[in-house]
mmCIF file of C-alpha atoms and ligand atoms in Angstrom:
data_model
loop_
_atom_site.group_PDB
_atom_site.id
_atom_site.type_symbol
_atom_site.label_atom_id
_atom_site.label_comp_id
_atom_site.label_asym_id
_atom_site.label_seq_id
_atom_site.Cartn_x
_atom_site.Cartn_y
_atom_site.Cartn_z
ATOM 1 C CA MET P 5 0.000 0.000 0.000
ATOM 2 C CA VAL P 6 1.364 3.427 -0.932
ATOM 3 C CA ASN P 7 1.659 6.017 1.806
ATOM 4 C CA LEU P 8 -1.674 7.838 1.980
ATOM 5 C CA LYS P 9 -0.419 10.553 4.351
ATOM 6 C CA GLY P 10 -1.557 14.000 3.266
ATOM 7 C CA ARG P 11 -4.547 12.831 1.195
ATOM 8 C CA ASP P 12 -7.914 14.590 1.513
ATOM 9 C CA PHE P 13 -11.013 12.549 2.356
ATOM 10 C CA ILE P 14 -13.788 14.453 0.570
ATOM 11 C CA SER P 15 -15.609 11.607 -1.186
ATOM 12 C CA THR P 16 -15.004 7.851 -1.425
ATOM 13 C CA GLN P 17 -15.152 8.236 -5.190
ATOM 14 C CA GLU P 18 -11.677 9.827 -5.153
ATOM 15 C CA TRP P 19 -10.182 6.773 -3.416
ATOM 16 C CA SER P 20 -9.555 3.389 -5.002
ATOM 17 C CA ARG P 21 -11.329 0.314 -3.663
ATOM 18 C CA GLU P 22 -7.959 -1.045 -2.509
ATOM 19 C CA GLU P 23 -7.348 2.163 -0.515
ATOM 20 C CA LEU P 24 -10.843 2.043 1.016
ATOM 21 C CA GLU P 25 -10.321 -1.600 1.968
ATOM 22 C CA TYR P 26 -7.040 -0.629 3.631
ATOM 23 C CA ILE P 27 -8.942 1.944 5.753
ATOM 24 C CA LEU P 28 -11.487 -0.718 6.710
ATOM 25 C CA ARG P 29 -8.762 -3.169 7.760
ATOM 26 C CA ILE P 30 -7.287 -0.514 10.043
ATOM 27 C CA ALA P 31 -10.764 0.361 11.363
ATOM 28 C CA PHE P 32 -11.438 -3.273 12.342
ATOM 29 C CA ASP P 33 -8.007 -3.476 13.999
ATOM 30 C CA LEU P 34 -8.565 -0.233 15.927
ATOM 31 C CA LYS P 35 -12.009 -1.429 17.011
ATOM 32 C CA LYS P 36 -10.435 -4.600 18.415
ATOM 33 C CA LYS P 37 -7.669 -2.641 20.164
ATOM 34 C CA ASN P 38 -10.273 -0.312 21.667
ATOM 35 C CA MET P 39 -12.290 -3.269 22.987
ATOM 36 C CA LEU P 40 -9.169 -4.866 24.496
ATOM 37 C CA ASN P 41 -8.047 -1.537 25.935
ATOM 38 C CA GLN P 42 -4.769 -1.794 24.012
ATOM 39 C CA PRO P 43 -2.960 1.508 23.435
ATOM 40 C CA HIS P 44 -3.029 2.812 19.853
ATOM 41 C CA ARG P 45 -1.690 6.342 20.133
ATOM 42 C CA LEU P 46 -0.987 6.728 16.418
ATOM 43 C CA LEU P 47 -1.492 10.501 16.360
ATOM 44 C CA GLU P 48 0.405 11.573 19.487
ATOM 45 C CA GLY P 49 0.622 15.356 19.670
ATOM 46 C CA LYS P 50 -1.435 15.934 16.497
ATOM 47 C CA THR P 51 -4.329 18.386 16.167
ATOM 48 C CA LEU P 52 -7.530 18.236 14.106
ATOM 49 C CA TYR P 53 -9.541 21.440 13.568
ATOM 50 C CA MET P 54 -13.270 20.759 13.165
ATOM 51 C CA PHE P 55 -15.425 23.423 11.511
ATOM 52 C CA PHE P 56 -19.148 22.868 12.063
ATOM 53 C CA TYR P 57 -21.458 25.168 10.111
ATOM 54 C CA ASN P 58 -24.304 22.751 11.074
ATOM 55 C CA PRO P 59 -25.195 20.849 14.267
ATOM 56 C CA SER P 60 -23.960 17.354 15.032
ATOM 57 C CA LEU P 61 -24.086 14.718 17.739
ATOM 58 C CA ARG P 62 -22.307 11.715 16.217
ATOM 59 C CA THR P 63 -19.788 13.378 13.925
ATOM 60 C CA ARG P 64 -18.460 15.864 16.446
ATOM 61 C CA ASN P 65 -18.213 13.417 19.307
ATOM 62 C CA SER P 66 -16.798 10.521 17.291
ATOM 63 C CA PHE P 67 -14.067 12.705 15.760
ATOM 64 C CA GLN P 68 -13.221 14.384 19.053
ATOM 65 C CA THR P 69 -13.195 11.125 21.011
ATOM 66 C CA GLY P 70 -11.273 9.428 18.208
ATOM 67 C CA MET P 71 -8.507 12.021 18.226
ATOM 68 C CA PHE P 72 -8.244 11.734 22.015
ATOM 69 C CA GLN P 73 -7.960 7.923 21.818
ATOM 70 C CA LEU P 74 -5.252 8.292 19.145
ATOM 71 C CA GLY P 75 -3.215 10.529 21.459
ATOM 72 C CA GLY P 76 -4.039 13.829 19.778
ATOM 73 C CA GLN P 77 -6.623 16.542 20.213
ATOM 74 C CA ALA P 78 -9.564 17.925 18.227
ATOM 75 C CA ILE P 79 -10.585 21.567 18.402
ATOM 76 C CA TYR P 80 -14.278 22.406 17.829
ATOM 77 C CA LEU P 81 -14.820 25.510 15.721
ATOM 78 C CA THR P 82 -18.159 27.014 14.793
ATOM 79 C CA PRO P 83 -18.596 30.072 12.549
ATOM 80 C CA SER P 84 -19.851 32.277 15.403
ATOM 81 C CA ALA P 85 -16.754 31.499 17.496
ATOM 82 C CA VAL P 86 -14.270 32.510 14.779
ATOM 83 C CA TYR P 87 -14.442 34.875 11.795
ATOM 84 C CA ARG P 88 -16.772 32.814 9.622
ATOM 85 C CA PRO P 89 -14.615 31.289 6.838
ATOM 86 C CA ALA P 90 -16.001 32.675 3.557
ATOM 87 C CA LEU P 91 -15.407 32.314 -0.154
ATOM 88 C CA ALA P 92 -13.717 35.191 -1.995
ATOM 89 C CA GLY P 93 -16.300 37.849 -2.824
ATOM 90 C CA GLU P 94 -18.599 36.842 0.057
ATOM 91 C CA GLU P 95 -16.723 38.551 2.856
ATOM 92 C CA ILE P 96 -18.293 40.849 5.462
ATOM 93 C CA PRO P 97 -15.757 43.196 7.142
ATOM 94 C CA TYR P 98 -14.494 41.931 10.505
ATOM 95 C CA THR P 99 -17.174 39.169 10.517
ATOM 96 C CA THR P 100 -15.791 36.704 7.986
ATOM 97 C CA GLU P 101 -12.289 35.653 6.957
ATOM 98 C CA ARG P 102 -11.401 34.392 3.497
ATOM 99 C CA ILE P 103 -11.047 30.591 3.418
ATOM 100 C CA SER P 104 -7.655 30.908 1.714
ATOM 101 C CA ASP P 105 -6.361 32.737 4.805
ATOM 102 C CA VAL P 106 -8.047 30.456 7.368
ATOM 103 C CA ALA P 107 -6.719 27.328 5.660
ATOM 104 C CA ARG P 108 -3.158 28.641 5.467
ATOM 105 C CA VAL P 109 -3.117 29.828 9.096
ATOM 106 C CA LEU P 110 -4.416 26.505 10.487
ATOM 107 C CA SER P 111 -1.930 24.630 8.270
ATOM 108 C CA ARG P 112 0.864 26.346 10.236
ATOM 109 C CA TYR P 113 -0.525 25.016 13.548
ATOM 110 C CA GLY P 114 -2.058 21.601 13.145
ATOM 111 C CA ASP P 115 -2.381 18.425 11.132
ATOM 112 C CA ALA P 116 -5.844 18.295 9.477
ATOM 113 C CA ILE P 117 -8.990 20.377 8.997
ATOM 114 C CA SER P 118 -12.464 18.871 8.880
ATOM 115 C CA ILE P 119 -15.603 20.665 7.717
ATOM 116 C CA ARG P 120 -19.388 20.131 7.912
ATOM 117 C CA ILE P 121 -21.440 22.442 5.717
ATOM 118 C CA TYR P 122 -24.807 21.980 3.984
ATOM 119 C CA GLY P 123 -28.387 23.213 3.915
ATOM 120 C CA GLU P 124 -29.193 26.601 5.394
ATOM 121 C CA SER P 125 -25.486 27.366 5.901
ATOM 122 C CA VAL P 126 -25.221 27.639 2.102
ATOM 123 C CA ASN P 127 -28.846 28.754 1.477
ATOM 124 C CA TRP P 128 -29.532 25.241 0.136
ATOM 125 C CA ILE P 129 -27.491 26.053 -2.989
ATOM 126 C CA TYR P 130 -26.647 22.509 -4.054
ATOM 127 C CA LYS P 131 -22.870 21.877 -4.293
ATOM 128 C CA LYS P 132 -21.905 25.132 -2.584
ATOM 129 C CA GLY P 133 -21.014 23.240 0.585
ATOM 130 C CA ASN P 134 -18.774 20.976 -1.466
ATOM 131 C CA GLN P 135 -17.251 24.089 -3.078
ATOM 132 C CA VAL P 136 -16.362 25.413 0.401
ATOM 133 C CA VAL P 137 -14.745 22.089 1.370
ATOM 134 C CA ARG P 138 -12.735 22.066 -1.864
ATOM 135 C CA GLU P 139 -11.679 25.692 -1.315
ATOM 136 C CA PHE P 140 -10.188 24.640 2.036
ATOM 137 C CA SER P 141 -8.448 21.811 0.203
ATOM 138 C CA LYS P 142 -7.020 24.177 -2.426
ATOM 139 C CA TRP P 143 -5.306 26.360 0.185
ATOM 140 C CA ALA P 144 -4.459 24.037 3.085
ATOM 141 C CA SER P 145 -1.159 22.177 3.152
ATOM 142 C CA ILE P 146 -2.677 19.650 5.594
ATOM 143 C CA PRO P 147 -5.408 17.086 4.785
ATOM 144 C CA ILE P 148 -9.090 18.021 4.590
ATOM 145 C CA ILE P 149 -11.808 15.698 5.888
ATOM 146 C CA ASN P 150 -15.411 16.082 4.762
ATOM 147 C CA MET P 151 -17.652 15.727 7.824
ATOM 148 C CA GLU P 152 -20.727 16.068 5.504
ATOM 149 C CA ASP P 153 -21.250 18.623 2.816
ATOM 150 C CA ASP P 154 -24.256 18.935 0.526
ATOM 151 C CA CYS P 155 -23.048 16.183 -1.870
ATOM 152 C CA TYR P 156 -21.180 13.666 0.263
ATOM 153 C CA HIS P 157 -20.959 12.185 3.763
ATOM 154 C CA PRO P 158 -18.052 9.795 3.098
ATOM 155 C CA CYS P 159 -17.280 8.977 6.747
ATOM 156 C CA GLN P 160 -20.883 7.883 7.279
ATOM 157 C CA ALA P 161 -20.754 5.705 4.154
ATOM 158 C CA MET P 162 -17.511 4.039 5.301
ATOM 159 C CA ALA P 163 -19.036 3.316 8.734
ATOM 160 C CA ASP P 164 -22.048 1.852 6.919
ATOM 161 C CA VAL P 165 -19.873 -0.406 4.738
ATOM 162 C CA MET P 166 -18.033 -1.545 7.880
ATOM 163 C CA THR P 167 -21.363 -2.319 9.587
ATOM 164 C CA ILE P 168 -22.663 -4.333 6.616
ATOM 165 C CA ILE P 169 -19.411 -6.337 6.527
ATOM 166 C CA GLU P 170 -19.729 -7.011 10.280
ATOM 167 C CA LYS P 171 -23.351 -8.117 10.028
ATOM 168 C CA LYS P 172 -23.425 -9.781 6.599
ATOM 169 C CA GLY P 173 -19.786 -10.724 5.893
ATOM 170 C CA ARG P 174 -19.614 -8.843 2.602
ATOM 171 C CA LEU P 175 -21.636 -6.607 0.291
ATOM 172 C CA GLU P 176 -21.226 -8.776 -2.831
ATOM 173 C CA GLY P 177 -24.413 -10.668 -3.677
ATOM 174 C CA LYS P 178 -26.514 -8.798 -1.090
ATOM 175 C CA LYS P 179 -29.582 -6.797 -2.004
ATOM 176 C CA ILE P 180 -28.985 -3.441 -0.333
ATOM 177 C CA VAL P 181 -31.795 -0.888 -0.449
ATOM 178 C CA VAL P 182 -31.220 2.828 -0.011
ATOM 179 C CA SER P 183 -34.738 4.227 0.214
ATOM 180 C CA TRP P 184 -36.290 7.621 0.695
ATOM 181 C CA ALA P 185 -38.522 7.859 3.782
ATOM 182 C CA TYR P 186 -40.905 10.576 4.878
ATOM 183 C CA SER P 187 -39.900 13.344 7.271
ATOM 184 C CA GLY P 188 -41.562 16.635 8.127
ATOM 185 C CA GLY P 189 -38.187 18.388 7.705
ATOM 186 C CA ILE P 190 -35.686 18.796 4.876
ATOM 187 C CA LYS P 191 -32.487 16.773 4.961
ATOM 188 C CA PRO P 192 -29.565 16.924 2.514
ATOM 189 C CA VAL P 193 -28.867 14.276 -0.147
ATOM 190 C CA ALA P 194 -25.311 13.625 1.104
ATOM 191 C CA VAL P 195 -26.038 10.350 2.920
ATOM 192 C CA PRO P 196 -27.995 8.534 0.172
ATOM 193 C CA GLN P 197 -25.527 9.769 -2.441
ATOM 194 C CA SER P 198 -22.496 8.587 -0.472
ATOM 195 C CA CYS P 199 -24.204 5.289 0.346
ATOM 196 C CA VAL P 200 -25.047 4.377 -3.248
ATOM 197 C CA LEU P 201 -21.500 5.336 -4.289
ATOM 198 C CA ALA P 202 -19.837 3.269 -1.567
ATOM 199 C CA PHE P 203 -22.185 0.254 -1.700
ATOM 200 C CA THR P 204 -21.758 -0.080 -5.488
ATOM 201 C CA ARG P 205 -17.962 0.202 -5.080
ATOM 202 C CA PHE P 206 -18.052 -2.831 -2.796
ATOM 203 C CA GLY P 207 -20.101 -4.962 -5.179
ATOM 204 C CA GLY P 208 -23.548 -4.709 -3.565
ATOM 205 C CA GLU P 209 -26.752 -5.336 -5.494
ATOM 206 C CA VAL P 210 -27.913 -1.826 -4.778
ATOM 207 C CA VAL P 211 -31.488 -0.626 -5.203
ATOM 208 C CA LEU P 212 -32.274 3.067 -4.823
ATOM 209 C CA ALA P 213 -35.976 3.723 -4.095
ATOM 210 C CA HIS P 214 -37.754 7.063 -3.963
ATOM 211 C CA PRO P 215 -40.935 8.760 -5.151
ATOM 212 C CA ARG P 216 -40.677 10.663 -8.428
ATOM 213 C CA GLY P 217 -39.431 14.203 -7.818
ATOM 214 C CA LEU P 218 -36.900 13.095 -5.189
ATOM 215 C CA GLU P 219 -34.177 12.001 -7.624
ATOM 216 C CA LEU P 220 -30.534 12.195 -6.578
ATOM 217 C CA ASP P 221 -27.918 14.110 -8.594
ATOM 218 C CA PRO P 222 -27.749 12.500 -12.086
ATOM 219 C CA GLU P 223 -23.932 12.630 -11.950
ATOM 220 C CA ILE P 224 -23.985 10.480 -8.776
ATOM 221 C CA ILE P 225 -26.354 8.016 -10.476
ATOM 222 C CA GLU P 226 -23.901 7.703 -13.385
ATOM 223 C CA PHE P 227 -20.999 7.108 -10.969
ATOM 224 C CA ALA P 228 -23.051 4.465 -9.123
ATOM 225 C CA LYS P 229 -23.810 2.628 -12.387
ATOM 226 C CA ARG P 230 -20.134 2.739 -13.370
ATOM 227 C CA ASN P 231 -19.060 1.537 -9.901
ATOM 228 C CA ALA P 232 -21.483 -1.399 -10.154
ATOM 229 C CA ASP P 233 -20.152 -2.347 -13.605
ATOM 230 C CA GLU P 234 -16.577 -2.274 -12.301
ATOM 231 C CA SER P 235 -17.256 -4.159 -9.049
ATOM 232 C CA GLY P 236 -19.518 -6.831 -10.532
ATOM 233 C CA GLY P 237 -22.484 -5.586 -8.482
ATOM 234 C CA SER P 238 -25.669 -3.992 -9.769
ATOM 235 C CA PHE P 239 -27.546 -0.732 -9.435
ATOM 236 C CA GLU P 240 -31.175 0.081 -10.198
ATOM 237 C CA VAL P 241 -33.676 2.794 -9.334
ATOM 238 C CA VAL P 242 -37.290 1.952 -8.418
ATOM 239 C CA TYR P 243 -40.229 4.157 -7.424
ATOM 240 C CA ASN P 244 -41.967 1.795 -5.000
ATOM 241 C CA MET P 245 -40.778 1.147 -1.439
ATOM 242 C CA ASP P 246 -42.484 -2.278 -1.136
ATOM 243 C CA GLU P 247 -40.930 -3.475 -4.406
ATOM 244 C CA ALA P 248 -37.507 -2.338 -3.168
ATOM 245 C CA PHE P 249 -37.836 -4.085 0.218
ATOM 246 C CA GLU P 250 -38.879 -7.425 -1.342
ATOM 247 C CA GLY P 251 -36.146 -9.963 -0.404
ATOM 248 C CA ALA P 252 -33.644 -7.294 0.719
ATOM 249 C CA SER P 253 -30.739 -8.170 3.029
ATOM 250 C CA VAL P 254 -30.101 -4.576 4.080
ATOM 251 C CA VAL P 255 -32.528 -1.648 4.131
ATOM 252 C CA TYR P 256 -31.517 1.957 4.718
ATOM 253 C CA PRO P 257 -34.668 4.097 4.606
ATOM 254 C CA LYS P 258 -34.090 7.789 5.302
ATOM 255 C CA SER P 259 -35.389 11.143 4.195
ATOM 256 C CA TRP P 260 -33.818 13.686 1.846
ATOM 257 C CA GLY P 261 -34.970 16.850 0.122
ATOM 258 C CA SER P 262 -35.715 17.411 -3.545
ATOM 259 C CA LEU P 263 -32.933 18.912 -5.669
ATOM 260 C CA LYS P 264 -35.692 20.164 -8.009
ATOM 261 C CA PHE P 265 -36.617 22.761 -5.394
ATOM 262 C CA MET P 266 -33.045 23.833 -4.594
ATOM 263 C CA PRO P 267 -30.757 26.279 -6.418
ATOM 264 C CA PRO P 268 -29.286 26.175 -9.008
ATOM 265 C CA ASN P 269 -32.420 24.358 -10.332
ATOM 266 C CA VAL P 270 -34.534 27.247 -8.982
ATOM 267 C CA SER P 271 -33.490 30.806 -8.088
ATOM 268 C CA GLU P 272 -33.994 30.239 -4.347
ATOM 269 C CA VAL P 273 -34.917 27.270 -2.207
ATOM 270 C CA ASN P 274 -38.630 26.459 -2.294
ATOM 271 C CA THR P 275 -39.233 24.785 1.054
ATOM 272 C CA GLU P 276 -43.035 24.952 0.772
ATOM 273 C CA GLY P 277 -42.916 23.188 -2.608
ATOM 274 C CA MET P 278 -40.630 20.527 -1.185
ATOM 275 C CA ILE P 279 -42.817 19.917 1.887
ATOM 276 C CA GLU P 280 -45.933 19.739 -0.328
ATOM 277 C CA LEU P 281 -44.246 17.120 -2.521
ATOM 278 C CA MET P 282 -42.978 15.087 0.448
ATOM 279 C CA ASN P 283 -46.340 15.229 2.281
ATOM 280 C CA GLN P 284 -47.817 13.084 -0.505
ATOM 281 C CA TYR P 285 -45.560 10.211 0.557
ATOM 282 C CA LYS P 286 -46.116 9.813 4.309
ATOM 283 C CA ASP P 287 -46.558 6.076 3.751
ATOM 284 C CA TRP P 288 -42.835 5.806 2.828
ATOM 285 C CA LYS P 289 -42.022 4.724 6.376
ATOM 286 C CA ALA P 290 -40.010 1.815 7.764
ATOM 287 C CA THR P 291 -42.755 -0.257 9.401
ATOM 288 C CA LYS P 292 -42.871 -3.815 10.699
ATOM 289 C CA GLU P 293 -45.021 -4.741 7.659
ATOM 290 C CA LYS P 294 -42.373 -3.402 5.287
ATOM 291 C CA MET P 295 -39.578 -5.184 7.192
ATOM 292 C CA ASP P 296 -41.552 -8.419 6.751
ATOM 293 C CA LEU P 297 -41.130 -8.040 2.968
ATOM 294 C CA CYS P 298 -37.341 -8.315 3.376
ATOM 295 C CA SER P 299 -35.329 -11.497 3.837
ATOM 296 C CA ARG P 300 -35.834 -12.987 7.311
ATOM 297 C CA ASP P 301 -32.412 -11.875 8.604
ATOM 298 C CA ALA P 302 -32.468 -8.410 6.997
ATOM 299 C CA ILE P 303 -30.933 -5.502 8.879
ATOM 300 C CA TYR P 304 -32.385 -2.015 9.276
ATOM 301 C CA MET P 305 -29.893 0.868 8.988
ATOM 302 C CA HIS P 306 -30.123 4.623 9.540
ATOM 303 C CA CYS P 307 -27.341 7.177 9.909
ATOM 304 C CA LEU P 308 -29.294 8.977 12.712
ATOM 305 C CA PRO P 309 -30.764 11.293 13.785
ATOM 306 C CA ALA P 310 -33.988 9.523 12.743
ATOM 307 C CA ASP P 311 -37.392 11.170 12.735
ATOM 308 C CA ARG P 312 -39.273 8.554 14.736
ATOM 309 C CA GLY P 313 -42.911 8.167 13.758
ATOM 310 C CA MET P 314 -42.168 9.635 10.328
ATOM 311 C CA GLU P 315 -39.124 7.886 8.783
ATOM 312 C CA VAL P 316 -39.453 4.835 11.009
ATOM 313 C CA GLU P 317 -41.684 3.236 13.626
ATOM 314 C CA ASP P 318 -40.235 2.739 17.095
ATOM 315 C CA ASN P 319 -40.743 -1.045 16.890
ATOM 316 C CA VAL P 320 -38.405 -1.156 13.842
ATOM 317 C CA ILE P 321 -35.617 1.176 14.982
ATOM 318 C CA ASP P 322 -35.700 -0.372 18.474
ATOM 319 C CA GLY P 323 -36.329 -3.891 17.129
ATOM 320 C CA SER P 324 -34.015 -6.875 16.727
ATOM 321 C CA GLN P 325 -33.217 -6.105 13.067
ATOM 322 C CA SER P 326 -31.964 -2.594 13.800
ATOM 323 C CA VAL P 327 -28.190 -2.039 13.766
ATOM 324 C CA VAL P 328 -28.281 1.750 14.120
ATOM 325 C CA PHE P 329 -26.159 1.907 17.263
ATOM 326 C CA ASP P 330 -23.459 -0.384 15.824
ATOM 327 C CA GLU P 331 -23.505 1.896 12.796
ATOM 328 C CA ALA P 332 -23.116 4.991 14.992
ATOM 329 C CA GLU P 333 -20.295 3.283 16.925
ATOM 330 C CA ASN P 334 -18.466 2.400 13.722
ATOM 331 C CA ARG P 335 -18.217 6.112 12.891
ATOM 332 C CA LEU P 336 -15.626 6.251 15.699
ATOM 333 C CA HIS P 337 -13.518 3.341 14.440
ATOM 334 C CA VAL P 338 -13.581 4.161 10.746
ATOM 335 C CA GLN P 339 -12.814 7.848 11.310
ATOM 336 C CA LYS P 340 -9.882 6.921 13.552
ATOM 337 C CA ALA P 341 -8.612 4.782 10.690
ATOM 338 C CA ILE P 342 -9.067 7.602 8.153
ATOM 339 C CA MET P 343 -7.234 10.039 10.433
ATOM 340 C CA ALA P 344 -4.441 7.557 11.193
ATOM 341 C CA VAL P 345 -3.883 7.043 7.455
ATOM 342 C CA ILE P 346 -4.017 10.630 6.221
ATOM 343 C CA MET P 347 -2.603 12.433 9.274
ATOM 344 C CA GLY P 348 -0.075 9.889 10.444
ATOM 345 C CA GLY P 349 0.767 7.738 7.440
ATOM 346 C CA THR P 350 -0.269 4.464 9.125
HETATM 347 N N1 CP G 17 -25.032 10.700 11.126
HETATM 348 C C1 CP G 17 -24.530 11.890 11.462
HETATM 349 O O1 CP G 17 -23.719 12.495 10.716
HETATM 350 O O2 CP G 17 -24.934 12.359 12.670
HETATM 351 P P1 CP G 17 -24.721 13.821 13.239
HETATM 352 O O3 CP G 17 -25.527 14.763 12.362
HETATM 353 O O4 CP G 17 -25.218 13.789 14.656
HETATM 354 O O5 CP G 17 -23.255 14.170 13.172
#
């Protein structure tokens, strides 16, 4: 394996399958070491800066705890606590600071910068969050980690792949459903997009299900088809949740918003239009009846936070098929592996 020190982790698509498998091997090893209380201080004295333009429970705490366990530290930064990092031309005097300056300053102090930015933080302008992450990457001389932008949530997808391997042995030959589910709020498309990209990379028989009008980015769909061709898996899109769940080994029903109602497809985000569209599909919910359509040993996944009563019934998310807390735990192990590889050269 070549030395991956210094690489950015912005999407799994920019990493080869061999490199992603290397991260997973380290993640499983670190998980074991953690369980056995064996020291694994691979990032002694190193610092990660974490910029959160949006809230977080799992991402913040798994990164911060992970850095501590690796012997380093993570510093939590939120736009109101610093001069909000801004793109050139979007500065407000003594309120923002150009990203090119922020990235170069932090590169003189620490060892990686991680960023979460999507939704209202970028006025729901699709891909602007990703543009901000890539602007950090352009100017920083230390690695950039995407903690969820408006296109990708690669750390979540890697934790999900790790969880499927733990529960099912492999992704090859498994029917894995990434489905839209109803929510009263608007969530970004980053998780379903990263999941279909990662699951097709690892050879899954991936089915994407959603009502019409809730399509993912066509470019992501093309990448997913190409990934499936290369890995020997498959990828198809269906518009019926029951049809998707039929015989599935893994189901991952979660909500996302409609790109049709977000800029640049419209001049400004149309939340009312989106809610009106989504309200027609309240029956897209993970229920016991829907789980019964799956294979007997199917697992239920969700990145969390889940909108209980809307995306999923309590008896499913709290039931025996649910692996949501293993999935949340694996964020810690896989992110430690990513950091060990790109910050320390493990
Ligand atoms: N799944 C996930 O990213 O959770 P948080 O929003 O709590 O970080």
